[in-house]
CSV table of C-alpha atoms and ligand atoms in Angstrom, one decimal:
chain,number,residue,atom,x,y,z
A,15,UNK,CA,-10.3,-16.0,-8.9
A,16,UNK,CA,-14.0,-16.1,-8.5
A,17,UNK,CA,-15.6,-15.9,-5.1
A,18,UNK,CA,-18.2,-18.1,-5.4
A,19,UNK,CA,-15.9,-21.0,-7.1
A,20,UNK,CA,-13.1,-20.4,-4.3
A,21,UNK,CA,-15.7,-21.1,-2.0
A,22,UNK,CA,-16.9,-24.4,-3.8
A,23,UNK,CA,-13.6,-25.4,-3.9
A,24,UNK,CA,-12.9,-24.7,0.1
A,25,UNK,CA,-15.4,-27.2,0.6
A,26,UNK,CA,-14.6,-29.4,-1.4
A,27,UNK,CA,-11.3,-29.5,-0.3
A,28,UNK,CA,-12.4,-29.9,3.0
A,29,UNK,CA,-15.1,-32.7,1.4
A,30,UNK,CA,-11.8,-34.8,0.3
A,31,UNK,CA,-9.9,-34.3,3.3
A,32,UNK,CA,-12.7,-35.8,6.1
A,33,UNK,CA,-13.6,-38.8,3.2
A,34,UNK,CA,-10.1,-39.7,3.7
A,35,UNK,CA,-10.7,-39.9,7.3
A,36,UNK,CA,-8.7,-36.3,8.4
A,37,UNK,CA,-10.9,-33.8,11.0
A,38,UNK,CA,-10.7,-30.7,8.4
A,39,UNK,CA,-12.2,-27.3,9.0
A,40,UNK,CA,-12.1,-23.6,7.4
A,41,UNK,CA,-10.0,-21.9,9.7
A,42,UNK,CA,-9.1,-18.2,10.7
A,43,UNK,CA,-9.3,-14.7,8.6
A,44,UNK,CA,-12.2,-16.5,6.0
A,45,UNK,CA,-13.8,-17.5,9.2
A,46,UNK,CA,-14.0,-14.0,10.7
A,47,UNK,CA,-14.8,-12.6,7.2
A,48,UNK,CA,-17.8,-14.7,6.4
A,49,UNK,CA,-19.5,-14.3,10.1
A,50,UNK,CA,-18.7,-9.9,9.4
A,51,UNK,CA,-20.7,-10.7,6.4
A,52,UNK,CA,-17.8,-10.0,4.0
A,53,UNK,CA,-16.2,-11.5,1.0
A,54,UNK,CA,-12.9,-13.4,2.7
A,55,UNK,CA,-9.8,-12.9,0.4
A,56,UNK,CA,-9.2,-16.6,0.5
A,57,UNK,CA,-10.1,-19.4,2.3
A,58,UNK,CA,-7.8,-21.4,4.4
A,59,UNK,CA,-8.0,-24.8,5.6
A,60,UNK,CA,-6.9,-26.4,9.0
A,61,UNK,CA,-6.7,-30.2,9.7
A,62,UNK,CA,-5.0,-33.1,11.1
A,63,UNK,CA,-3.8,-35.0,8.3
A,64,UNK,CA,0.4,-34.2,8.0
A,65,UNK,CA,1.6,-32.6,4.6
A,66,UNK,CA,2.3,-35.5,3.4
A,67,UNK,CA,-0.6,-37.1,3.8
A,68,UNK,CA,-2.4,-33.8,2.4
A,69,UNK,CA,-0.3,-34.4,-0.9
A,70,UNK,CA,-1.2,-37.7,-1.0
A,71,UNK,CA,-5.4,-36.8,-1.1
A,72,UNK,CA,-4.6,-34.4,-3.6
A,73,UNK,CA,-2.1,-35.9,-5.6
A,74,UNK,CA,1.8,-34.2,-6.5
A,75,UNK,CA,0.9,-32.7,-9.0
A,76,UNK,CA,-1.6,-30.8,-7.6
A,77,UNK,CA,-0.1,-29.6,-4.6
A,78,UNK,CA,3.0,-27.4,-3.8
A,79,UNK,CA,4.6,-27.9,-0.9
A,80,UNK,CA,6.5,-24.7,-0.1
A,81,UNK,CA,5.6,-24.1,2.7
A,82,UNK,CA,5.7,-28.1,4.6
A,83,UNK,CA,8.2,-26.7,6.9
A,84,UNK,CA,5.4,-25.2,9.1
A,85,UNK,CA,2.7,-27.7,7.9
A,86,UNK,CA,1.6,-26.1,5.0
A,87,UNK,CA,0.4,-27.9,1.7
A,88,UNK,CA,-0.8,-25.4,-0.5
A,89,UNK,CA,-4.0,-27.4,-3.1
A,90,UNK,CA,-3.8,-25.3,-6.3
A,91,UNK,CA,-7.8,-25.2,-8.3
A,92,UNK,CA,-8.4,-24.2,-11.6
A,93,UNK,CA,-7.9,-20.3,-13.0
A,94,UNK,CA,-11.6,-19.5,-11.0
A,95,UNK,CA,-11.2,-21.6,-8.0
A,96,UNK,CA,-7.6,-20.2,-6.7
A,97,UNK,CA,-5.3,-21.8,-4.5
A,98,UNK,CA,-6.3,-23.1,-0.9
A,99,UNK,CA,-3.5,-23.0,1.8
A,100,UNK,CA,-4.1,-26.3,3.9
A,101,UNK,CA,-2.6,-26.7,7.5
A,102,UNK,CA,-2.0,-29.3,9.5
A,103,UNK,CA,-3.6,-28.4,13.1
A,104,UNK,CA,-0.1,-27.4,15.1
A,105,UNK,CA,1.1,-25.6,18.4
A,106,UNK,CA,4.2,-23.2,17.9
A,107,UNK,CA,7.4,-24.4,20.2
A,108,UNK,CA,10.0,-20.8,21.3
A,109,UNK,CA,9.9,-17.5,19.5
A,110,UNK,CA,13.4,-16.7,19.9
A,111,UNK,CA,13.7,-14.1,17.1
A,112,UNK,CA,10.4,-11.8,17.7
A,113,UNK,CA,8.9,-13.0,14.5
A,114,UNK,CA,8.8,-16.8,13.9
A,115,UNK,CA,8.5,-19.9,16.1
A,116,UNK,CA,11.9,-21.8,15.5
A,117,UNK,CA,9.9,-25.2,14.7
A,118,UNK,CA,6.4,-26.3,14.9
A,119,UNK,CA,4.7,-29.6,16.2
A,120,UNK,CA,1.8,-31.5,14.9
A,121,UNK,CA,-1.4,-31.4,17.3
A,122,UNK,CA,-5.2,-30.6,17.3
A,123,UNK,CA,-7.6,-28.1,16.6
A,124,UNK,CA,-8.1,-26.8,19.9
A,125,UNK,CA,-4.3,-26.2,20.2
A,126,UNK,CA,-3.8,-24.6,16.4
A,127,UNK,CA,-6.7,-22.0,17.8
A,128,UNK,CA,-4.4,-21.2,20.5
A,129,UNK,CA,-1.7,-20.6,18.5
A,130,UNK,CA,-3.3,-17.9,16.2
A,131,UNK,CA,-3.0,-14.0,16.9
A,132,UNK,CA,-6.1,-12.9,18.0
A,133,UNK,CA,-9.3,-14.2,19.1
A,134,UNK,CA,-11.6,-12.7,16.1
A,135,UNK,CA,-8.8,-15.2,13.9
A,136,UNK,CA,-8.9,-17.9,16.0
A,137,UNK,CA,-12.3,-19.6,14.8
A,138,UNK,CA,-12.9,-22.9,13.3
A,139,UNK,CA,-16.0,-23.4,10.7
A,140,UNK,CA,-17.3,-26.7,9.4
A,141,UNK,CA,-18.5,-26.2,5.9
A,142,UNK,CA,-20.6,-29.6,6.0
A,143,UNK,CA,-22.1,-29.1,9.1
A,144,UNK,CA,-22.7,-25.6,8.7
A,145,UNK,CA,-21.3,-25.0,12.4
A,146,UNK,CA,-18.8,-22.5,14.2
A,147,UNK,CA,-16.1,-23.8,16.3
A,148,UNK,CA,-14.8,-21.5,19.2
A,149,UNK,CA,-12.1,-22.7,21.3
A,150,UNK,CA,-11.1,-18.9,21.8
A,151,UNK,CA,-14.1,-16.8,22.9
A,152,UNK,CA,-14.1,-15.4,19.3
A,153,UNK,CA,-17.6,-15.1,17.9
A,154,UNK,CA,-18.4,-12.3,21.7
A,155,UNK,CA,-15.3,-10.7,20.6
A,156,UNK,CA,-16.5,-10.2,16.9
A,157,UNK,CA,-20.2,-9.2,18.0
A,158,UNK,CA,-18.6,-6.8,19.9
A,159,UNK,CA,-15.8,-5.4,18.0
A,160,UNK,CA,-13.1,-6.3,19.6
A,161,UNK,CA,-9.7,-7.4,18.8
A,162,UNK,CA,-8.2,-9.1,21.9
A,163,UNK,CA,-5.1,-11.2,21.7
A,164,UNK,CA,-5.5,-15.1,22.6
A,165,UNK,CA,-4.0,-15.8,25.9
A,166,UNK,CA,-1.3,-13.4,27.4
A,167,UNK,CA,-0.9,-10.3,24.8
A,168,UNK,CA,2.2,-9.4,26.6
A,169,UNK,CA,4.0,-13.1,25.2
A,170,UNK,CA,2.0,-13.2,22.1
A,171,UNK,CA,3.5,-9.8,21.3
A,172,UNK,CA,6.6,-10.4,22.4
A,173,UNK,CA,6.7,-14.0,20.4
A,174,UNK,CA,5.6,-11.9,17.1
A,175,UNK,CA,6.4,-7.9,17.0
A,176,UNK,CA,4.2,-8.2,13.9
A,177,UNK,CA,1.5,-8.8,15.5
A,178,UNK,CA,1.4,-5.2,17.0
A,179,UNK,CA,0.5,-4.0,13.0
A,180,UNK,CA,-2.1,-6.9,12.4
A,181,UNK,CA,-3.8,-5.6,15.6
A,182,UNK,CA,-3.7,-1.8,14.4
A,183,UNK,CA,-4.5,-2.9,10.9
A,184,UNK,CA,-7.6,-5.2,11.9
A,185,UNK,CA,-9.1,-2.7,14.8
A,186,UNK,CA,-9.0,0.2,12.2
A,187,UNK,CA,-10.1,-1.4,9.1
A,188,UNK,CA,-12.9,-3.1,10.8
A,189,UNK,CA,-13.8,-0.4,13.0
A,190,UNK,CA,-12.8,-2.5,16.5
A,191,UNK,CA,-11.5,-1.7,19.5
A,192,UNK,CA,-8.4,-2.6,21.1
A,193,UNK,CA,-8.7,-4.6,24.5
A,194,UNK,CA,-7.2,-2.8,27.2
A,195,UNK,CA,-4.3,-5.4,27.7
A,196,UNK,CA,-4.0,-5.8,24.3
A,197,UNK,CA,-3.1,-2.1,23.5
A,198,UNK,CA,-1.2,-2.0,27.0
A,199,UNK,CA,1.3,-5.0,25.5
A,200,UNK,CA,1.7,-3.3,22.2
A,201,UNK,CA,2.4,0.2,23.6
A,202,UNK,CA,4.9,-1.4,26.1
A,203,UNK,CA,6.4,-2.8,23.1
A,204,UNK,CA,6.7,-0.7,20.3
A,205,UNK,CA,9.9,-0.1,20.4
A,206,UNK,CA,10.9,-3.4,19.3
A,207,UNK,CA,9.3,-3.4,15.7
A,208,UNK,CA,12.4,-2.9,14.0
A,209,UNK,CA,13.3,-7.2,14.2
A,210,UNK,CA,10.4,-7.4,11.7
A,211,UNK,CA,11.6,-7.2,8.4
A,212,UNK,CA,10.6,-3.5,6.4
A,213,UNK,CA,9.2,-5.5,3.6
A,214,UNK,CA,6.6,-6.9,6.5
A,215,UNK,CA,5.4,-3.4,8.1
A,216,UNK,CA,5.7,-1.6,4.7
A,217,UNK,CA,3.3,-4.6,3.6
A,218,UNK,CA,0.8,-3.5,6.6
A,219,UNK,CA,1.1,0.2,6.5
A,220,UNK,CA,0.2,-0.4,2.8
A,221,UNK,CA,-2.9,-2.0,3.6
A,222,UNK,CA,-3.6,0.3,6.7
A,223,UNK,CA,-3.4,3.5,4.3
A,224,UNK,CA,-4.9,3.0,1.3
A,225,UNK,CA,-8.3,1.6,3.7
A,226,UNK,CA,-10.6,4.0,4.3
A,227,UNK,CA,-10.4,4.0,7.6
A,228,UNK,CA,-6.5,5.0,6.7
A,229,UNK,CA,-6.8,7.9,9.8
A,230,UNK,CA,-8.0,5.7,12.0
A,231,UNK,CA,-5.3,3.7,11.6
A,232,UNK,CA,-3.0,6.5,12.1
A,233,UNK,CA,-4.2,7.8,15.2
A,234,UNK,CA,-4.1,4.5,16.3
A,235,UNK,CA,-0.6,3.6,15.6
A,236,UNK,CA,0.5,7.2,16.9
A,237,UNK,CA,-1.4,6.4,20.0
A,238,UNK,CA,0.5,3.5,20.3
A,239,UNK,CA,4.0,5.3,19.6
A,240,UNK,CA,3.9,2.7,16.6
A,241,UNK,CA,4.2,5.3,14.1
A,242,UNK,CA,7.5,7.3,14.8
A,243,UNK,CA,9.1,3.8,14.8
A,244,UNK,CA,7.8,2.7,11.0
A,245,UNK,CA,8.7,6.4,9.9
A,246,UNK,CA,10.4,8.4,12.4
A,247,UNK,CA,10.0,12.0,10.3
A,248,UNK,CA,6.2,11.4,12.1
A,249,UNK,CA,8.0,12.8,15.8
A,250,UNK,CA,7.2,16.4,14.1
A,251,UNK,CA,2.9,15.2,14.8
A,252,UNK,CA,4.6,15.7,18.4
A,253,UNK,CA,6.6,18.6,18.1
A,254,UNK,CA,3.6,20.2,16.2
A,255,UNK,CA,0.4,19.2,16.3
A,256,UNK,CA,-0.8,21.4,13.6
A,257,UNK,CA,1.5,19.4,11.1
A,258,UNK,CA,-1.2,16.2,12.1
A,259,UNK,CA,-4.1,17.8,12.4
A,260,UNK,CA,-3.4,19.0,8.7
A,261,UNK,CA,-2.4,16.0,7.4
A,262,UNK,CA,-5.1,14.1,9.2
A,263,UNK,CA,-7.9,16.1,7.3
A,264,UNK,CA,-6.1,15.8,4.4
A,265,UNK,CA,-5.9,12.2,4.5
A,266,UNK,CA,-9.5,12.3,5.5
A,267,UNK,CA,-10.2,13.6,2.2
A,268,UNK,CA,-9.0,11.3,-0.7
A,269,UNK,CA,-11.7,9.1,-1.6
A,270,UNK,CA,-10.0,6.6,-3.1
A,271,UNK,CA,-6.3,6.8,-3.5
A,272,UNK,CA,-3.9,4.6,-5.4
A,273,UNK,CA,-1.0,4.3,-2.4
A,274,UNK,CA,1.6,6.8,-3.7
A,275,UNK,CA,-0.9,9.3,-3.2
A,276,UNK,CA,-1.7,8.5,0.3
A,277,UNK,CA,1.8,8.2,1.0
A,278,UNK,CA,2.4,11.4,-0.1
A,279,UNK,CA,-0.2,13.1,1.8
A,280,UNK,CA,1.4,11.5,5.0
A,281,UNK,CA,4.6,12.8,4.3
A,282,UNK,CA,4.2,15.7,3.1
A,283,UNK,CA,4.8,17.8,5.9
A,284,UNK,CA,7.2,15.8,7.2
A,285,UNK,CA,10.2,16.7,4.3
A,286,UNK,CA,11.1,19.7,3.1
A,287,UNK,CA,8.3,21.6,0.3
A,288,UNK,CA,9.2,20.2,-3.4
A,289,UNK,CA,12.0,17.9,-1.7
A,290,UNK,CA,10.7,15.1,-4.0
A,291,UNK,CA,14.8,13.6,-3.4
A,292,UNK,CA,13.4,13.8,0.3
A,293,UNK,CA,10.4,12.1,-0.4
A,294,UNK,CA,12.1,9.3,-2.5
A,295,UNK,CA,14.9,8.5,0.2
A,296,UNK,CA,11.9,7.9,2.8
A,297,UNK,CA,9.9,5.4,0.0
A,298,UNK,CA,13.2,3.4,-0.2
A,299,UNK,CA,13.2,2.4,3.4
A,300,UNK,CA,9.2,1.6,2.9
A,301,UNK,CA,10.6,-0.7,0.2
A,302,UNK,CA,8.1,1.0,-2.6
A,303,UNK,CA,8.5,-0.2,-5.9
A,304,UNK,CA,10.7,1.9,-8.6
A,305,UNK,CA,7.1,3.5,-10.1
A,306,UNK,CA,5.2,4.0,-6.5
A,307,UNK,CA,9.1,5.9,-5.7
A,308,UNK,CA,8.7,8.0,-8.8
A,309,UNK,CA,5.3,8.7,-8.6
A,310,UNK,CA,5.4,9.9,-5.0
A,311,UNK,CA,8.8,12.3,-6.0
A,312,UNK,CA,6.4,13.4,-8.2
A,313,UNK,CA,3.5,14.1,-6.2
A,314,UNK,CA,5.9,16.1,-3.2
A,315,UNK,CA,7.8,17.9,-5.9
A,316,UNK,CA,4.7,19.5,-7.7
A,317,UNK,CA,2.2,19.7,-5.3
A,318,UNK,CA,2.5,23.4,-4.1
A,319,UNK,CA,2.7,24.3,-7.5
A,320,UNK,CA,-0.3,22.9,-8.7
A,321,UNK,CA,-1.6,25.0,-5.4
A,322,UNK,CA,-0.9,28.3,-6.7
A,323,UNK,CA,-0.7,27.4,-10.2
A,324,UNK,CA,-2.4,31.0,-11.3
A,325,UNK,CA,1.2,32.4,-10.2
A,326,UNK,CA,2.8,29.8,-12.3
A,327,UNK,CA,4.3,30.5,-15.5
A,328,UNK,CA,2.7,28.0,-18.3
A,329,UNK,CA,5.2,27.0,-20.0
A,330,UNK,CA,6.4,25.7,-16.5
A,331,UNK,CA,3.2,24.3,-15.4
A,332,UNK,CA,2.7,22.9,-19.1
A,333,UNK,CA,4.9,20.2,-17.9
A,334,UNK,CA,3.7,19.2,-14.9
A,335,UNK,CA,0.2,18.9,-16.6
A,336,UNK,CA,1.1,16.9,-19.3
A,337,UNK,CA,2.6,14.4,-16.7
A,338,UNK,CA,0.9,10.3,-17.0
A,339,UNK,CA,0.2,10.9,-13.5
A,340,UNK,CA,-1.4,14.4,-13.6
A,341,UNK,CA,-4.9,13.0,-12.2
A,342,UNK,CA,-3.1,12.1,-9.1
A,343,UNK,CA,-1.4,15.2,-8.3
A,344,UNK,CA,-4.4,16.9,-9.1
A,345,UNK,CA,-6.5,14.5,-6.5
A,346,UNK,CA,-3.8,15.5,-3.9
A,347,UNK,CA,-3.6,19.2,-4.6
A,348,UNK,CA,-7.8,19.4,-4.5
A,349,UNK,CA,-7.4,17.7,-0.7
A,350,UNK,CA,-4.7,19.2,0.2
A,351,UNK,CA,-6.2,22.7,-1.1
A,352,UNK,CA,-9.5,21.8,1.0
A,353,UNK,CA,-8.2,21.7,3.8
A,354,UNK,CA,-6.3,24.8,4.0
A,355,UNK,CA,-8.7,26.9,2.1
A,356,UNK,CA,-6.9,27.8,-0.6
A,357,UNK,CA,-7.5,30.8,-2.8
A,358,UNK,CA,-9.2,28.5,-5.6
A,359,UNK,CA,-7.6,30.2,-8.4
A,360,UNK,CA,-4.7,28.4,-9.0
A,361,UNK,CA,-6.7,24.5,-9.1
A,362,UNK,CA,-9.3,26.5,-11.0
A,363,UNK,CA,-6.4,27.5,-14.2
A,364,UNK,CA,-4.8,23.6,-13.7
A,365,UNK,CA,-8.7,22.3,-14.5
A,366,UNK,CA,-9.2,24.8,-17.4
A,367,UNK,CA,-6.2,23.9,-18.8
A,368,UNK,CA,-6.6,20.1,-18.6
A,369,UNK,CA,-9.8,20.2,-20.0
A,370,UNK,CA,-8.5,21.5,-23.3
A,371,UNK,CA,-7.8,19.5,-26.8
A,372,UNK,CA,-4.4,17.7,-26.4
A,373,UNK,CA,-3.2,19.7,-29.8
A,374,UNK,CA,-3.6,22.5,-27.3
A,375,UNK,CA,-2.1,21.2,-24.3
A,376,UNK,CA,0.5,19.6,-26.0
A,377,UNK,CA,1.3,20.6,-29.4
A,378,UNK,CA,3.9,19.0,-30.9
A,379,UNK,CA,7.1,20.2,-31.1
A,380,UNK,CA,8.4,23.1,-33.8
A,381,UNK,CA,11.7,21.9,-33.3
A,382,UNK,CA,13.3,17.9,-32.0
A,383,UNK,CA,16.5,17.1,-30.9
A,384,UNK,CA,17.2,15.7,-34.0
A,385,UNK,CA,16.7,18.9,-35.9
A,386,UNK,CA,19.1,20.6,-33.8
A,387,UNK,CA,21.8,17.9,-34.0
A,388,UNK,CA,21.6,19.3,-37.8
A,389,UNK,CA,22.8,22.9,-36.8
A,390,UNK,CA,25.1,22.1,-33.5
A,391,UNK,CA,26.4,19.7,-31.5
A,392,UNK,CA,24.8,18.1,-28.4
A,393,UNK,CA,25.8,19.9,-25.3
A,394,UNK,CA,24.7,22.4,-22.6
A,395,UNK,CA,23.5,25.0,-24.9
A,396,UNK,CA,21.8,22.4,-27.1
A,397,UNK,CA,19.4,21.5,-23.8
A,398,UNK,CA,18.9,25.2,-23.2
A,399,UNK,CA,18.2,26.6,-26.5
A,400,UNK,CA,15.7,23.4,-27.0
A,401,UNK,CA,13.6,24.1,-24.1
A,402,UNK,CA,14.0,28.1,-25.2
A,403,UNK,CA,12.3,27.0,-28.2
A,404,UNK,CA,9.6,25.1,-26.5
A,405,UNK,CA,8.6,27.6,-23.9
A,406,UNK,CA,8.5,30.7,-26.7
A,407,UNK,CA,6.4,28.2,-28.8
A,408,UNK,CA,4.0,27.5,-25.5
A,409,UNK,CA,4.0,31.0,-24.9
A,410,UNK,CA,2.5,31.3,-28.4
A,411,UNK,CA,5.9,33.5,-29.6
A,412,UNK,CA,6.5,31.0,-32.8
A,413,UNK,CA,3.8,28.8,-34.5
A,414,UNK,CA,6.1,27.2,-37.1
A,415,UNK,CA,9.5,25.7,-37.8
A,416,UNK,CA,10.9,28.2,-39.9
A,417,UNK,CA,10.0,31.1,-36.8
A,418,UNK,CA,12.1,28.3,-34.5
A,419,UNK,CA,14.7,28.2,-36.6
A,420,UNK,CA,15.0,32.2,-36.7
A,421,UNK,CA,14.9,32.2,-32.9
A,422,UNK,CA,17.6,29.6,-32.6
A,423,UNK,CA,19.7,31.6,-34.6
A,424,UNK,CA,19.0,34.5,-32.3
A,425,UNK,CA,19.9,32.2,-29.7
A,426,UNK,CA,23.0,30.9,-31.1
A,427,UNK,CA,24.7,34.7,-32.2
A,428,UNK,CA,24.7,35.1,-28.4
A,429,UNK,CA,26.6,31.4,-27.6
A,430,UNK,CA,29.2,32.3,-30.8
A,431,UNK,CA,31.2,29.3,-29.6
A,432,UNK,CA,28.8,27.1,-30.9
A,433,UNK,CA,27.1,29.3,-34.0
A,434,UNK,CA,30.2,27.5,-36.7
A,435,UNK,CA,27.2,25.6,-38.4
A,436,UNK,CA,24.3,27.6,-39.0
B,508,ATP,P1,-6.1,-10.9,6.0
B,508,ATP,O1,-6.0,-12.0,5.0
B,508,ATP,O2,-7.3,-10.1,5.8
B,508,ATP,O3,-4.9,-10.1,6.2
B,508,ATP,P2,-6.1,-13.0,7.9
B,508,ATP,O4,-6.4,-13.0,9.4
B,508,ATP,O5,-6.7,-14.0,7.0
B,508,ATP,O6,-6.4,-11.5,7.5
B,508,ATP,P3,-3.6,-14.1,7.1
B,508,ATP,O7,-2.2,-13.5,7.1
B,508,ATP,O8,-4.2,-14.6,5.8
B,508,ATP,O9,-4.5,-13.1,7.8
B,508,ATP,O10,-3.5,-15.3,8.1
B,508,ATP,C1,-4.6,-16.3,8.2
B,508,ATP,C2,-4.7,-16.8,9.7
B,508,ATP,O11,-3.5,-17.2,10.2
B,508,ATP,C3,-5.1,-15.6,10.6
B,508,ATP,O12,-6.5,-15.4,10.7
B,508,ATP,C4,-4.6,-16.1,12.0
B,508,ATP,O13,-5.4,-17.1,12.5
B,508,ATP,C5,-3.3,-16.8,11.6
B,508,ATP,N1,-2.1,-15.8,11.6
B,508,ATP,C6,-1.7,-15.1,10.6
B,508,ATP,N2,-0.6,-14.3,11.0
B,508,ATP,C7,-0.4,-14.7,12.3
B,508,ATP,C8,0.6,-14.2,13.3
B,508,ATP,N3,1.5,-13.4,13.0
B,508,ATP,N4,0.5,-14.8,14.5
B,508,ATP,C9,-0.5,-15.7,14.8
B,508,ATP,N5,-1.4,-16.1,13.9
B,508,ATP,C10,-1.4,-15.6,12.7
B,509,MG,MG1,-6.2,-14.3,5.0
């Protein structure tokens, strides 16, 4: 998608719609964006033609209409234009489940404002007329960073639990404040995150931590006993404040983290040192995917290692460094290291080392698996006596395959259960 065509295409979608005689208007988050001065994500548009009536502007075949339930027609452009989600103005009947309004009813713009979550999201903008429509007090809010939920925060939050993470996320990511009440109705109501599904807060806390303003976010959502619900391990911040402070500077210090890494840092102190199996269990219930779950074992197995690498034997720490993900553990280690004022030596020997030809780092092996399925059989000794080989040959004991193959005979005449073949 290209910004500048998604934008064309807003407005021209909202061209269409008002030629066909239907009140149409940019609504919400691309709202808020453009008046911060920022790129919006995507552009949404609001109006008071039905879905059906949306699909017949655009034609079938241009239109999906997954989601018509709750008035949405979705108006797909080409490759650089995107997609443009177009609602019919409505007003939200019962909440009963904490999450979503069992139906929806057709209505107008000023009542579709008063449905939306907070006031900075609840504007209107006419693209033709160039003009700002505020039903909701939005544009003082905006000008003076403030995230305030429309109407009563105490039934907007209680309508929609996840609202209580778009509030965190939107006050820390754009630097706002919480309004008293607002803040008041989330801390009252914390505890009753868990009816929104983990896919939906891991999809927030996501957002919230690879941000820059990730330890804003944080503090906010521990403020707000928010945290200790999306990952109770956090209750040892509490117990021991050092534990935060820690991981709060070392947050502080990645400068821009893929999110395994981030979610590593958080963690960190929260399992056990090198319990990457810890680690993995807690990325399951944060629904990671299967490489954000290996990468972060990764990261909380090797970490301390990488710390005090100096004390490390190399063939050992040969491994780790040769790892795909090696820059990332590295990143963590030099933030981690920073803030606890590490002795340097043992980041010092991991750069050296990784700054060195690959035929060095990694030279390829004297002896495979398949050379050895020549002299014995695959079993426990086979593993051993291979990674025997490879650490005397790191070690810079052997420099050729006919020096292995001494050594695995030296190997072998002390398994003589398995020495028949050589
Ligand atoms: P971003 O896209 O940066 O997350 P956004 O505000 O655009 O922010 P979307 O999820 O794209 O968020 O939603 C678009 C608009 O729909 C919002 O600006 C808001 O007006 C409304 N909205 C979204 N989620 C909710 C909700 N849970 N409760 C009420 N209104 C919501
Ligand atoms: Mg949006």
């Amino acid at each position: 998608m290209q910004p500048l065509a998604a934008k064309q295409f807003a407005l021209q979608v909202v061209q269409r719609l008002r030629e066909a005689g239907f009140e149409s208007l940019w609504a919400g988050g691309c709202v808020r964006d453009m008046l911060l001065g920022r790129e919006p994500n995507d552009y949404d548009v609001a109006t008071a033609a039905t879905p059906e009536q949306v699909r017949e502007v655009f034609g079938r075949r241009r239109t999906l209409a997954i989601g018509a339930a709750f008035g949405v027609i979705t108006v797909l452009g080409s490759k650089q234009q995107g997609q443009i989600e177009v609602a019919t103005f409505r007003c939200d009947a019962e909440y009963s489940d904490g999450r979503r309004p069992d139906s929806v009813s057709f209505s107008t713009a000023e009542e579709d404002a008063q449905r939306r979550d907070f006031t900075i999201n609840g504007l209107f903008y006419d693209p033709l007329a160039e003009q700002v429509i505020d039903y909701v007090a939005g544009q003082a809010d905006l000008q003076a960073g403030v995230i305030r939920a429309i109407r009563d925060p105490f039934e907007r939050i209680a309508e929609d639990k996840l609202r209580m993470l778009r509030a965190v996320r939107f006050a820390a990511t754009f630097d706002f404040q919480l309004e008293a009440q607002t803040r008041a109705a989330i801390c009252q109501q914390a505890g009753a995150l868990q009816v929104v599904s983990a896919e939906r807060i891991a999809a927030e806390m996501q957002r919230m931590l690879v941000h820059p303003q990730r330890c804003r976010a944080m503090e906010l959502l521990r403020d707000c006993q928010l945290l200790v619900e999306v990952l109770p391990e956090a209750k040892r911040f509490d117990e021991q404040p050092s534990t935060w402070s820690e991981t709060r500077d070392v947050l502080e210090r990645l400068a821009s983290p893929c999110f395994p890494v981030v979610f590593a840092a958080l963690i960190r102190l929260l399992v056990k040192a090198g319990d990457g199996a810890a680690a993995r269990t807690i990325g399951k219930r944060w629904k990671l995917s299967n490489d954000d779950l290996k990468l972060t074992a990764f990261l909380i197995a090797h970490v301390a290692e990488i710390r005090t690498a100096d004390q490390v034997a190399w063939p050992q720490l040969q491994r780790i460094l040769i790892h795909d993900n090696i820059q990332d553990l590295m990143a963590l280690a030099e933030a981690v290291a920073g803030t606890c004022e590490d002795p340097p030596a043992g980041l010092e020997r991991c750069r050296e080392k990784l700054e060195l030809p690959q035929q060095k780092l990694n030279p390829p092996l004297l002896l495979d698996g398949n050379d050895l399925r020549q002299l014995i059989q695959p079993g426990p000794v086979f593993k051993e006596i291979l990674t025997a080989v490879r650490d005397a040959q790191l070690e810079g004991q052997l420099t050729s395959q006919s020096e292995a193959l001494d050594y695995v005979r030296v190997l072998l005449s002390q398994h003589p259960e398995q020495g028949t073949q050589v």
